[in-house]
Tab-separated table of C-alpha atoms in Angstrom:
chain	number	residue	atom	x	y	z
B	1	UNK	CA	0.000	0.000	0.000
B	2	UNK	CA	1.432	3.791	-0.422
B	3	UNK	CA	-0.806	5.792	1.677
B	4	UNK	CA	-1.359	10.013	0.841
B	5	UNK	CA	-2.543	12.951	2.893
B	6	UNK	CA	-3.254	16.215	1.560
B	7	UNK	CA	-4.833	19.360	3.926
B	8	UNK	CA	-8.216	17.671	2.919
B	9	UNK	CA	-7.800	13.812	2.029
B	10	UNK	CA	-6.477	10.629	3.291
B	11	UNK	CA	-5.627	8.267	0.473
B	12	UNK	CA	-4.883	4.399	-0.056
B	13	UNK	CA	-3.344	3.316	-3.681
B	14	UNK	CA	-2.048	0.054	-4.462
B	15	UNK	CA	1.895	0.165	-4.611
B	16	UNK	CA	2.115	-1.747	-7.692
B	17	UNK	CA	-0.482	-0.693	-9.874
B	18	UNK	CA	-1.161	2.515	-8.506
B	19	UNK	CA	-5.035	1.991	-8.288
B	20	UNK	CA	-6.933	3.944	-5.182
B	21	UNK	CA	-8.222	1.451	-2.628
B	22	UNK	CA	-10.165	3.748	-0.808
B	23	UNK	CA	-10.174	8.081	-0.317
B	24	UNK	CA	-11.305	9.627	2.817
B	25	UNK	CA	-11.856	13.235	3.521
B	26	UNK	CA	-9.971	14.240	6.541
B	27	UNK	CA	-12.384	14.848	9.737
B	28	UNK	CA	-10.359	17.643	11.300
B	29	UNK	CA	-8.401	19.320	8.070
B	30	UNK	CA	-5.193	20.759	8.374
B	31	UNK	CA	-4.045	23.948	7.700
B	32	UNK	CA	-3.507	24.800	3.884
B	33	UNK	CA	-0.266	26.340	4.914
B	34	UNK	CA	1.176	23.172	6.556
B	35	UNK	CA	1.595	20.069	5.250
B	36	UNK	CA	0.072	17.349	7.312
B	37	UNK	CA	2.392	14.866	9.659
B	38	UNK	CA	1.991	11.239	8.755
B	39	UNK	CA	2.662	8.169	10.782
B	40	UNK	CA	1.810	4.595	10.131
B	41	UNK	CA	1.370	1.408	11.392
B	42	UNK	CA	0.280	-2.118	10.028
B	43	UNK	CA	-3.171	-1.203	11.865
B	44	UNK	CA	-3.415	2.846	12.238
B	45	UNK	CA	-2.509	5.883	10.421
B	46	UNK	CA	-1.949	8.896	12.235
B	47	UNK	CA	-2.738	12.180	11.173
B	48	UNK	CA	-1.906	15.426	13.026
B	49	UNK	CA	-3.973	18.281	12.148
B	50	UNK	CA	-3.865	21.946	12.988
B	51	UNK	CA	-6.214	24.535	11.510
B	52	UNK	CA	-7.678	27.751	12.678
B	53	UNK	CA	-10.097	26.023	15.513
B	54	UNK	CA	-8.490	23.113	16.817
B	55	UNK	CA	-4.955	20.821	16.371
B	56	UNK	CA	-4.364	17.728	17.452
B	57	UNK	CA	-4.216	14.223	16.131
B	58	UNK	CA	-6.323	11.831	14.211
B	59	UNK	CA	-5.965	7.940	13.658
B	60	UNK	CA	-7.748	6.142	10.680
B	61	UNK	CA	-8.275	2.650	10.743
B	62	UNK	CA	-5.039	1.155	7.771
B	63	UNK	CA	-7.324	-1.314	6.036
B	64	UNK	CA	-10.655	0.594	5.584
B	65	UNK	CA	-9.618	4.321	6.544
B	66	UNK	CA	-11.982	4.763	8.997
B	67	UNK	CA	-11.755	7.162	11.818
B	68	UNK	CA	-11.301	5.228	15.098
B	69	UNK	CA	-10.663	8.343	16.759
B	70	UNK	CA	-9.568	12.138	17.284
B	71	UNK	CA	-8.291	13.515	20.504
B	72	UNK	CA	-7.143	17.723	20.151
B	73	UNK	CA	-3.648	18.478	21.779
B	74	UNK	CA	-1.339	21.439	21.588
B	75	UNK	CA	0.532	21.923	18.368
B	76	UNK	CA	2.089	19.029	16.985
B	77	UNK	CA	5.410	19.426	15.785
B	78	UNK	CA	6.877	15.497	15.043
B	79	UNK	CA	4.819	12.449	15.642
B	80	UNK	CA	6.557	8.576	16.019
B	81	UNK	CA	4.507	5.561	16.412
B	82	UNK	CA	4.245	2.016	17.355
B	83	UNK	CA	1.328	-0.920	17.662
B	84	UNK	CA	0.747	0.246	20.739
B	85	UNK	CA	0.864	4.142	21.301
B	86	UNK	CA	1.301	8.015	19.264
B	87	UNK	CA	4.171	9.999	20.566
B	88	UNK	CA	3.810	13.694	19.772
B	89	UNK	CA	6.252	16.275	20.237
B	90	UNK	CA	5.579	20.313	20.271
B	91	UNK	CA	6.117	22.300	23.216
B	92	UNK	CA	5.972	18.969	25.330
B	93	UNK	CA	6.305	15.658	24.822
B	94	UNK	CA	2.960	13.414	25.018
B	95	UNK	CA	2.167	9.654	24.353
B	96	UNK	CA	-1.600	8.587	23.123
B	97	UNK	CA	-2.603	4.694	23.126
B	98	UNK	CA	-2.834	3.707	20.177
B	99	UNK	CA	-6.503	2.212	20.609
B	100	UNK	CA	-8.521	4.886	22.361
B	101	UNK	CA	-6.603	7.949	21.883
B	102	UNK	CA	-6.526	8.280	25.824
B	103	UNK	CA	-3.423	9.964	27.213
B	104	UNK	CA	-1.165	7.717	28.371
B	105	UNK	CA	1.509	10.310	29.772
B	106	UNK	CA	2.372	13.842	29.355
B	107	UNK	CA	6.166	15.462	30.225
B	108	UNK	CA	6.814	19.238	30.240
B	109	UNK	CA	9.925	18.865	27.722
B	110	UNK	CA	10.839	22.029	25.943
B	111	UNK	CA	12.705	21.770	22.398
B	112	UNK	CA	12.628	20.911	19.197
B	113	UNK	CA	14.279	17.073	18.699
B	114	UNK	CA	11.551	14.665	17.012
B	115	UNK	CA	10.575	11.553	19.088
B	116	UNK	CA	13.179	8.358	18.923
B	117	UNK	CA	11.337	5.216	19.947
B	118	UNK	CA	13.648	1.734	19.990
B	119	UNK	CA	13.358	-1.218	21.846
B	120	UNK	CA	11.944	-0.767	25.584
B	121	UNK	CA	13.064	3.232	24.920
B	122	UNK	CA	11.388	6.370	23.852
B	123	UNK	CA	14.260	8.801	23.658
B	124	UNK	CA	13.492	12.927	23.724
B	125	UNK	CA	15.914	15.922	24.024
B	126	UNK	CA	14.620	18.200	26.720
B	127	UNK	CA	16.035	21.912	26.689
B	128	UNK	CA	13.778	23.251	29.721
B	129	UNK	CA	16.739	24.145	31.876
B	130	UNK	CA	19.242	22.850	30.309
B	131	UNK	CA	19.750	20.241	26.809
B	132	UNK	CA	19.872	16.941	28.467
B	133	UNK	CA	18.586	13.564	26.187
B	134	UNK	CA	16.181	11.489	27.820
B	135	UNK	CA	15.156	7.574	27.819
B	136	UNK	CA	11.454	7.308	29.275
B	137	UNK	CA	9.027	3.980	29.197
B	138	UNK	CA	7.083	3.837	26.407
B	139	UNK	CA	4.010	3.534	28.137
B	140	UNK	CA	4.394	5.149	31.541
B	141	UNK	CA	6.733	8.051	30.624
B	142	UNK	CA	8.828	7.359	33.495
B	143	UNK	CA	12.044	8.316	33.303
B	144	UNK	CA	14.636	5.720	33.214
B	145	UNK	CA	17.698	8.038	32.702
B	146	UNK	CA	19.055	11.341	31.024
B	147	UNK	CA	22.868	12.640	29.944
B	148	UNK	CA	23.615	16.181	29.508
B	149	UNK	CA	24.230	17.003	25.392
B	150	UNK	CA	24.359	19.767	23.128
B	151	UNK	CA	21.503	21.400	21.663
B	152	UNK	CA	20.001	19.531	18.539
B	153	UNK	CA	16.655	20.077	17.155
B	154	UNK	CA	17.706	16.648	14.965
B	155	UNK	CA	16.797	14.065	17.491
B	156	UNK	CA	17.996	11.158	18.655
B	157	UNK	CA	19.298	7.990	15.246
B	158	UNK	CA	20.072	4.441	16.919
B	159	UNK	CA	21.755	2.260	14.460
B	160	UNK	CA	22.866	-1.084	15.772
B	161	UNK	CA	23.135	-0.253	18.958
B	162	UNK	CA	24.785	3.085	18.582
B	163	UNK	CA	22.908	6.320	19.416
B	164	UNK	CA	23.830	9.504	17.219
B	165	UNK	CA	23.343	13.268	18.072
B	166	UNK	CA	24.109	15.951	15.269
B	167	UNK	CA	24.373	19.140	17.538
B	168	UNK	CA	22.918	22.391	16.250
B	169	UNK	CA	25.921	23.603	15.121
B	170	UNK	CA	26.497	20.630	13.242
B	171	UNK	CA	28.481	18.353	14.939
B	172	UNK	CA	27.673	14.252	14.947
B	173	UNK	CA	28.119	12.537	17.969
B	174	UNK	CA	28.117	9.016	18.992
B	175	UNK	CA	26.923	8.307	22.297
């Protein structure tokens, strides 16, 4: 499947032939001036929206396109997901199950880093008081530890086991 979202539409097209399986219109558009955030699943699609009188994010049901549900939040900047929840980043960090759209946990995390999520891990940079990279749980939002960095609005790469860090001023670090 190659999946589409415009400010108004949702689409599903066969990868190989190119045919539409199904078009939805979006419940909650999105701005015309910002292109909508996109994150998939084999079961949901995720849709953040933001538009003159609400933002938030949507999830559509892969197979049929469906809306199984909409829950508003603050702006959403970055969105990762898994089977089992939506992480959204803007000026906090915030994870929604991936069923109900109930909030599962919320952190006060300024900054601009996109959501990492690997193995047991969701990693976040947090530059309230000062840039520090944090490992929460997934589903609690606990944290399980944090190590002072430099600023990076990048985010977090893990690649076999190694965890990368390109600094604002453009500097790659291993950690």
């Amino acid at each position: 499947r190659l999946l589409a979202a415009t400010d108004r539409t949702l689409s599903c097209y066969e990868s190989s032939s190119g045919r539409t399986l199904w078009e939805r219109p979006l419940e909650s558009r999105t701005s015309i001036y910002r292109k909508p955030l996109m994150r998939c699943t084999d079961s949901n699609i995720f849709i953040a929206f933001d538009n003159a009188k609400k933002k938030g994010v949507s999830c559509y049901v892969a197979d049929t396109g469906r809306l199984k549900w909409e829950q508003t939040t603050a702006p959403v900047s970055h969105l990762a997901a898994t089977d089992t929840a939506v992480y959204i980043r803007g000026r906090s960090a915030e994870a929604l199950d991936a069923d109900t759209g109930r909030s599962l946990w919320r952190l006060d995390a300024a900054g601009c880093s996109p959501i990492t999520v690997s193995g047991e891990k969701v990693y976040l940079i947090d530059s309230t008081d000062r840039d520090r990279l944090m490992a929460v749980h997934p589903q609690t939002g606990r944290t399980l530890w944090s190590q002072p960095v430099v600023r990076s609005c990048s985010g977090f790469v893990i690649e076999d086991g190694m965890g990368f860090l390109n600094s604002i001023d453009g500097v790659l670090y291993a950690l």
